[in-house]
Coordinates of C-alpha atoms and ligand atoms in Angstrom, one line a residue:
X3 CA -12.5 -14.7 26.8
X4 CA -11.7 -14.8 23.1
X5 CA -14.0 -17.0 21.1
X6 CA -12.8 -18.6 17.9
X7 CA -14.4 -20.8 15.3
X8 CA -12.7 -23.6 13.2
X9 CA -13.8 -24.1 9.6
X10 CA -13.1 -27.8 8.7
X11 CA -12.5 -30.7 11.1
X12 CA -10.2 -32.7 8.9
X13 CA -6.5 -33.5 9.7
X14 CA -5.4 -30.0 10.4
X15 CA -8.7 -28.9 12.0
X16 CA -8.7 -31.7 14.5
X17 CA -5.0 -30.9 15.1
X18 CA -5.9 -27.3 15.9
X19 CA -8.5 -28.4 18.4
X20 CA -6.0 -30.8 20.0
X21 CA -3.2 -28.3 20.3
X22 CA -5.5 -25.6 21.9
X23 CA -6.9 -28.2 24.3
X24 CA -3.5 -29.6 25.2
X25 CA -1.7 -26.3 25.6
X26 CA -4.6 -24.2 26.8
X27 CA -2.8 -22.9 30.0
X28 CA 0.3 -21.8 28.1
X29 CA -1.8 -20.3 25.3
X30 CA -3.9 -18.3 27.8
X31 CA -0.7 -16.9 29.4
X32 CA 0.7 -15.9 26.1
X33 CA -2.5 -14.2 25.0
X34 CA -3.4 -12.8 28.4
X35 CA -6.9 -14.1 28.0
X36 CA -8.6 -17.5 27.6
X37 CA -9.1 -18.9 24.0
X38 CA -12.3 -20.8 23.6
X39 CA -13.3 -22.9 20.6
X40 CA -17.0 -22.0 20.2
X41 CA -17.9 -23.6 16.9
X42 CA -16.4 -26.1 14.6
X43 CA -17.9 -26.2 11.0
X44 CA -17.9 -29.4 9.1
X45 CA -20.4 -31.1 6.8
X46 CA -19.9 -34.4 8.7
X47 CA -21.1 -35.5 12.1
X48 CA -18.6 -36.7 14.7
X49 CA -20.6 -38.6 17.3
X50 CA -18.8 -39.1 20.6
X51 CA -16.0 -36.7 19.5
X52 CA -14.8 -33.8 21.7
X53 CA -16.4 -31.4 19.1
X54 CA -19.8 -33.1 19.0
X55 CA -21.5 -30.3 21.1
X56 CA -19.9 -27.4 19.2
X57 CA -20.2 -28.8 15.7
X58 CA -22.2 -26.7 13.2
X59 CA -23.2 -27.4 9.6
X60 CA -24.2 -23.9 8.7
X61 CA -21.5 -21.3 8.2
X62 CA -23.9 -18.4 8.8
X63 CA -24.0 -19.4 12.5
X64 CA -20.3 -18.5 12.7
X65 CA -20.5 -15.5 10.5
X66 CA -23.4 -14.0 12.4
X67 CA -22.0 -14.8 15.9
X68 CA -20.6 -11.4 17.2
X69 CA -18.8 -13.2 20.0
X70 CA -16.5 -15.0 17.4
X71 CA -13.6 -12.6 16.7
X72 CA -11.1 -15.1 15.1
X73 CA -11.8 -17.8 12.5
X74 CA -9.5 -20.6 11.6
X75 CA -9.9 -21.8 8.1
X76 CA -8.4 -25.3 7.5
X77 CA -10.8 -26.6 4.9
X78 CA -8.4 -26.5 2.0
X79 CA -9.2 -25.7 -1.7
X80 CA -10.2 -22.4 -3.0
X81 CA -14.0 -22.7 -2.7
X82 CA -16.0 -22.4 -0.5
X83 CA -12.9 -21.3 1.6
X84 CA -12.5 -18.0 -0.3
X85 CA -16.2 -17.0 0.1
X86 CA -16.2 -17.9 3.8
X87 CA -12.9 -16.2 4.6
X88 CA -13.8 -13.0 2.7
X89 CA -17.2 -12.8 4.4
X90 CA -15.5 -13.3 7.9
X91 CA -12.9 -10.5 7.1
X92 CA -15.6 -8.1 5.9
X93 CA -17.5 -8.9 9.0
X94 CA -14.5 -7.8 11.1
X95 CA -13.3 -11.2 12.2
X96 CA -9.5 -12.0 11.8
X97 CA -8.7 -15.2 9.9
X98 CA -5.8 -17.7 10.3
X99 CA -5.4 -20.3 7.5
X100 CA -3.1 -23.1 6.4
X101 CA -4.7 -23.1 3.0
X102 CA -2.0 -22.4 0.3
X103 CA -4.4 -22.7 -2.6
X104 CA -6.5 -19.9 -1.1
X105 CA -3.5 -17.8 -0.2
X106 CA -1.8 -18.2 -3.6
X107 CA -5.0 -17.4 -5.4
X108 CA -6.4 -14.5 -3.3
X109 CA -3.6 -13.5 -0.8
X110 CA -3.3 -9.8 -1.8
X111 CA -7.0 -9.1 -1.8
X112 CA -7.5 -10.8 1.7
X113 CA -4.4 -9.0 3.1
X114 CA -5.9 -5.7 1.9
X115 CA -9.3 -6.3 3.3
X116 CA -7.7 -7.2 6.7
X117 CA -5.7 -4.0 6.6
X118 CA -8.7 -1.9 5.8
X119 CA -10.7 -3.4 8.7
X120 CA -7.7 -3.2 11.1
X121 CA -7.8 -6.9 11.7
X122 CA -5.6 -9.8 10.5
X123 CA -5.3 -12.3 7.8
X124 CA -2.5 -14.7 8.9
X125 CA -1.2 -17.7 6.9
X126 CA 2.1 -18.9 8.5
X127 CA 1.0 -22.6 8.1
X128 CA 0.4 -22.2 4.4
X129 CA 4.1 -22.8 3.6
X130 CA 6.6 -25.2 5.2
X131 CA 4.2 -26.6 7.9
X132 CA 5.7 -25.8 11.3
X133 CA 8.7 -23.8 9.9
X134 CA 8.5 -20.1 10.6
X135 CA 9.0 -18.5 7.2
X136 CA 6.2 -16.1 6.5
X137 CA 6.9 -14.0 9.7
X138 CA 10.6 -13.8 8.9
X139 CA 10.0 -12.7 5.4
X140 CA 7.4 -10.1 6.6
X141 CA 9.5 -8.8 9.4
X142 CA 13.0 -10.1 10.2
X143 CA 14.6 -9.7 6.7
X144 CA 12.7 -6.6 5.5
X145 CA 15.8 -4.3 5.7
X146 CA 17.6 -6.3 3.0
X147 CA 16.9 -6.9 -0.7
X148 CA 16.0 -10.6 -1.2
X149 CA 17.8 -12.1 -4.2
X150 CA 16.9 -15.8 -4.1
X151 CA 14.5 -18.3 -2.3
X152 CA 15.2 -21.9 -2.9
X153 CA 14.0 -25.0 -1.0
X154 CA 12.1 -28.3 -0.6
X155 CA 8.6 -27.1 0.1
X156 CA 6.6 -30.3 -0.2
X157 CA 6.8 -32.9 2.5
X158 CA 4.9 -35.6 0.6
X159 CA 7.3 -35.7 -2.4
X160 CA 10.3 -35.4 -0.2
X161 CA 9.1 -38.4 1.8
X162 CA 8.3 -40.4 -1.4
X163 CA 11.8 -39.7 -2.9
X164 CA 13.5 -40.5 0.5
X165 CA 11.7 -43.8 0.9
X166 CA 12.4 -44.7 -2.7
X167 CA 16.1 -44.0 -2.1
X168 CA 16.6 -45.5 1.4
X169 CA 14.0 -48.3 1.6
X170 CA 13.9 -49.2 -2.1
X171 CA 10.1 -48.8 -2.0
X172 CA 8.3 -48.1 -5.2
X173 CA 6.5 -44.9 -5.9
X174 CA 2.9 -46.1 -5.0
X175 CA 4.0 -47.7 -1.7
X176 CA 5.7 -44.5 -0.6
X177 CA 2.7 -42.4 -1.6
X178 CA 0.2 -44.5 0.2
X179 CA 2.3 -44.4 3.4
X180 CA 2.5 -40.5 3.0
X181 CA -1.2 -40.4 2.7
X182 CA -1.6 -42.7 5.7
X183 CA 0.6 -40.4 7.8
X184 CA -1.5 -37.3 6.8
X185 CA 1.1 -35.5 4.7
X186 CA -0.5 -35.6 1.3
X187 CA -3.2 -33.3 -0.1
X188 CA -6.7 -34.7 -0.6
X189 CA -5.8 -34.9 -4.2
X190 CA -2.2 -36.2 -4.1
X191 CA -1.7 -35.0 -7.7
X192 CA -1.2 -31.5 -6.2
X193 CA 1.9 -32.9 -4.3
X194 CA 3.2 -35.2 -7.0
X195 CA 2.9 -32.9 -10.0
X196 CA 4.5 -30.0 -8.1
X197 CA 1.4 -27.8 -7.8
X198 CA 1.5 -27.6 -4.0
X199 CA 5.2 -26.5 -4.1
X200 CA 4.4 -24.0 -6.9
X201 CA 1.7 -22.3 -4.8
X202 CA 4.1 -22.1 -1.9
X203 CA 7.0 -20.6 -3.9
X204 CA 4.4 -18.1 -5.3
X205 CA 3.5 -17.0 -1.8
X206 CA 7.1 -16.7 -0.6
X207 CA 8.2 -14.9 -3.8
X208 CA 5.3 -12.4 -3.5
X209 CA 6.2 -11.6 0.1
X210 CA 10.0 -11.5 -0.7
X211 CA 9.7 -9.3 -3.8
X212 CA 6.7 -7.2 -2.6
X213 CA 4.5 -7.8 -5.6
X214 CA 2.1 -10.5 -6.6
X215 CA 3.6 -13.6 -8.3
X216 CA 0.9 -15.5 -10.1
X217 CA 1.4 -19.2 -9.5
X218 CA 0.1 -20.0 -12.9
X219 CA 3.1 -18.2 -14.4
X220 CA 5.6 -20.5 -12.7
X221 CA 7.1 -23.4 -14.7
X222 CA 6.2 -26.5 -12.8
X223 CA 7.3 -30.1 -13.2
X224 CA 6.6 -32.9 -10.6
X225 CA 8.2 -36.1 -9.7
X226 CA 5.8 -38.6 -11.3
X227 CA 8.4 -39.4 -14.1
X228 CA 11.2 -40.2 -11.6
X229 CA 11.9 -43.9 -11.6
X230 CA 13.8 -46.3 -9.5
X231 CA 16.4 -46.3 -12.3
X232 CA 16.9 -42.5 -11.9
X233 CA 17.4 -43.0 -8.1
X234 CA 20.1 -45.6 -8.9
X235 CA 21.9 -43.3 -11.3
X236 CA 21.6 -40.4 -8.8
X237 CA 23.4 -42.6 -6.2
X238 CA 26.1 -43.4 -8.7
X239 CA 26.6 -39.7 -9.2
X240 CA 26.7 -39.1 -5.4
X241 CA 23.5 -37.1 -5.7
X242 CA 19.9 -37.2 -4.3
X243 CA 16.9 -36.3 -6.3
X244 CA 14.9 -33.5 -4.7
X245 CA 11.8 -31.5 -5.8
X246 CA 13.1 -27.9 -5.6
X247 CA 11.1 -24.8 -5.8
X248 CA 13.0 -21.6 -6.4
X249 CA 12.7 -17.9 -7.3
X250 CA 15.4 -15.4 -8.1
X251 CA 15.9 -11.7 -8.7
X252 CA 18.8 -11.4 -11.1
X253 CA 19.5 -7.8 -12.0
X254 CA 15.9 -6.9 -11.8
X255 CA 14.6 -9.9 -13.8
X256 CA 12.6 -12.4 -11.8
X257 CA 12.7 -16.2 -12.4
X258 CA 10.7 -19.0 -10.7
X259 CA 10.4 -22.8 -11.2
X260 CA 9.5 -26.0 -9.6
X261 CA 11.2 -29.2 -10.8
X262 CA 13.1 -32.3 -9.6
X263 CA 16.8 -31.7 -9.4
X264 CA 19.9 -33.7 -8.9
X265 CA 21.5 -32.3 -5.7
X266 CA 25.1 -33.2 -4.8
X267 CA 25.4 -35.0 -1.4
X268 CA 27.7 -32.1 -0.2
X269 CA 24.8 -29.7 -0.7
X270 CA 22.8 -29.0 2.6
X271 CA 19.5 -29.7 0.8
X272 CA 20.5 -33.3 -0.1
X273 CA 20.4 -34.1 3.6
X274 CA 16.8 -32.9 4.0
X275 CA 14.9 -36.2 4.3
X276 CA 11.5 -37.5 4.8
X277 CA 8.7 -35.0 5.5
X278 CA 11.1 -32.3 6.4
X279 CA 11.3 -29.1 4.4
X280 CA 14.1 -26.6 4.1
X281 CA 14.2 -23.1 2.6
X282 CA 17.2 -21.0 1.7
X283 CA 16.7 -17.2 1.6
X284 CA 19.6 -15.3 0.2
X285 CA 19.7 -11.5 0.8
X286 CA 22.1 -9.0 -0.7
X287 CA 23.5 -8.2 2.8
X288 CA 22.3 -11.0 5.0
X289 CA 23.7 -13.6 2.6
X290 CA 22.2 -17.2 3.2
X291 CA 19.6 -18.0 5.8
X292 CA 18.3 -21.6 6.0
X293 CA 15.0 -22.5 7.6
X294 CA 14.4 -26.2 8.4
X295 CA 11.7 -28.3 10.0
X296 CA 8.6 -30.4 9.7
X297 CA 7.0 -29.4 6.4
X298 CA 3.7 -31.3 6.8
X299 CA 1.7 -33.3 9.3
X300 CA -1.2 -32.7 11.6
X301 CA 0.3 -31.4 14.8
X302 CA 3.3 -29.5 13.4
X303 CA 1.0 -27.6 10.9
X304 CA -1.6 -27.1 13.6
X305 CA 1.0 -25.5 15.9
X306 CA 1.7 -22.9 13.2
X307 CA -2.0 -22.2 12.8
X308 CA -2.5 -21.8 16.6
X309 CA 0.6 -19.5 16.8
X310 CA -1.3 -17.3 14.3
X311 CA -4.4 -17.5 16.5
X312 CA -2.3 -16.3 19.4
X313 CA -0.9 -13.4 17.3
X314 CA -4.4 -12.5 16.1
X315 CA -5.7 -12.5 19.7
X316 CA -2.9 -10.3 20.8
X317 CA -3.7 -7.8 18.0
X318 CA -7.4 -7.9 18.0
X319 CA -7.9 -4.4 16.7
X320 CA -4.5 -3.8 15.2
X321 CA -3.3 -4.9 11.7
X322 CA 0.1 -6.7 11.6
X323 CA 1.4 -5.3 8.4
X324 CA 2.0 -7.7 5.5
X325 CA 3.4 -6.1 2.4
X326 CA 1.8 -7.9 -0.5
X327 CA 0.7 -5.6 -3.3
X328 CA -1.9 -6.6 -5.8
X329 CA 0.4 -5.3 -8.6
X330 CA 1.7 -8.3 -10.6
X331 CA 5.3 -9.3 -10.9
X332 CA 6.2 -10.4 -14.4
X333 CA 8.4 -13.5 -14.5
X334 CA 11.1 -14.1 -17.1
X335 CA 11.0 -17.6 -18.7
X336 CA 13.5 -20.2 -17.6
X337 CA 14.7 -21.0 -21.1
X338 CA 17.9 -19.0 -20.6
X339 CA 18.9 -20.4 -17.2
X340 CA 22.2 -22.2 -17.6
X341 CA 22.8 -25.6 -15.9
X342 CA 24.0 -29.1 -16.5
X343 CA 21.6 -31.9 -17.3
X344 CA 21.6 -35.6 -16.7
X345 CA 20.1 -37.6 -19.6
X346 CA 19.1 -41.3 -19.6
X347 CA 19.0 -43.2 -22.9
X348 CA 18.0 -46.8 -23.8
X349 CA 20.1 -49.0 -26.0
X350 CA 23.9 -49.3 -26.5
X351 CA 26.2 -46.4 -25.8
X352 CA 28.3 -47.2 -28.8
X353 CA 25.3 -46.7 -31.1
X354 CA 24.8 -43.0 -30.3
X355 CA 28.0 -41.8 -28.7
X356 CA 29.1 -39.9 -31.8
X357 CA 25.7 -38.1 -32.1
X358 CA 25.7 -37.2 -28.4
X359 CA 29.2 -35.8 -28.7
X360 CA 28.3 -33.9 -31.8
X361 CA 25.3 -32.3 -30.1
X362 CA 26.7 -31.6 -26.6
X363 CA 30.5 -31.7 -26.9
X364 CA 32.2 -33.3 -24.1
X365 CA 29.9 -35.2 -21.8
X366 CA 30.4 -37.5 -18.8
X367 CA 29.0 -40.9 -19.4
X368 CA 27.4 -42.8 -16.5
X369 CA 27.0 -46.5 -16.7
X370 CA 24.2 -48.1 -14.4
X371 CA 25.4 -50.2 -11.5
X372 CA 23.3 -53.2 -12.4
X373 CA 23.4 -55.2 -15.6
X374 CA 20.7 -53.1 -17.2
X375 CA 20.1 -51.9 -20.6
X376 CA 20.9 -48.3 -21.5
X377 CA 23.2 -45.6 -20.1
X378 CA 23.3 -42.0 -18.9
X379 CA 25.3 -38.9 -19.6
X380 CA 25.8 -35.5 -18.0
X381 CA 26.0 -32.5 -20.3
X382 CA 28.2 -29.5 -19.9
X383 CA 26.4 -26.3 -18.5
X384 CA 24.2 -24.8 -21.2
X385 CA 21.0 -22.8 -21.5
X386 CA 17.7 -24.8 -21.2
X387 CA 16.6 -23.7 -24.6
X388 CA 19.7 -24.9 -26.3
X389 CA 19.6 -28.1 -24.3
X390 CA 16.1 -28.9 -25.5
X391 CA 17.1 -28.2 -29.1
X392 CA 20.0 -30.5 -29.0
X393 CA 18.2 -33.2 -27.1
X394 CA 15.6 -33.5 -29.9
X395 CA 18.3 -34.9 -32.1
X396 CA 19.3 -37.7 -29.7
X397 CA 17.4 -41.0 -30.3
X398 CA 15.9 -43.2 -27.5
X399 CA 15.9 -40.7 -24.7
X400 CA 14.1 -42.0 -21.6
X401 CA 14.3 -38.9 -19.5
X402 CA 16.3 -35.9 -18.2
X403 CA 16.9 -34.3 -14.8
X404 CA 18.4 -30.9 -14.1
X405 CA 21.5 -30.5 -12.0
X406 CA 21.3 -28.1 -9.1
Ligands
HSE523 N1 0.8 -31.9 1.1 C1 1.6 -30.9 1.7 C2 3.0 -31.3 1.7 C3 1.1 -30.5 3.1 O1 3.2 -32.6 1.6 O2 3.9 -30.6 1.9 C4 1.7 -29.4 3.7 O3 1.5 -28.2 3.0

């Protein structure tokens, strides 16, 4: 019998217990041994719940229990998760986590400790919910040089943008529904302002490029400034607005960013709706791979965590190698990235057309569908830095969105 403990009985923690209970026969066959949940740690009590008799409030009970060989960390947040996880690894217990804040902040150190102890620190569920992406990056594509990773990495914002587009819901209604469905972080600002996607692309980039990408170095913009009017304009341009996270290796220079983009409806990412995530990985020889699936939610994410538990149980005294060096990878700023921009302006077009043309040359003007004030235009491709300089000279700008 393999005894495990679960740290945190929230959305994902209760999902982990549910998946193990529901699929215990199949899981035992795959491991070749029975998996038993011996302890669940939470500050709260759950009278009448399935975990009532195994609930503990003191982490040391788990740490000091020699029978517990695998610990699942699904508390979220950096502390106390970091302290608990590090102590577990140092005590020789493998750890499986869905916590991207923890992995983005301390991944290389925890990977190193696990390697030194010949145990495992696994984090498949930290990116893309149920989508297998960490394992492919650590094993399936290792023969190639990865050039680019680009995708929709946050289910909550994708759900919000989809509902705003298809249902005509306002931002707040879509967000509360996402929270109700268990997609959003405890603090939804992490989703909406792009911080969650930023941590995820930092993790993927570190694994793809082999050195540590500091999430704090990644330019990050969320969707809180996207309005119903932007959605209307996007439709007019045959586009969807998507929060994209990307990183690239261009001739040995590394770039990464998170921001809302206008994505043409012919692009595969435009069809990724609701809570689904999709990730493109481009390699020098393998070309494009696309990974797609449920990016958030209790049971899909819990299944990814439990798959890690199964892997850890199959490799109890053997480290599954993850290459994630502590050496930092310097990112180059995005100011030289060249692309087209959509700009929305209030007032009459006739009043500022000459100025717009003077600053940007030939632009495409977009008139809103409804009888609303203002107009939009799309610039030719130009560097971000140059775009910002010219935009400063245009009066009454309401907002701008990059084109994919
Ligand atoms: N809040 C996250 C999301 C959960 O919406 O994608 C999964 O990481």
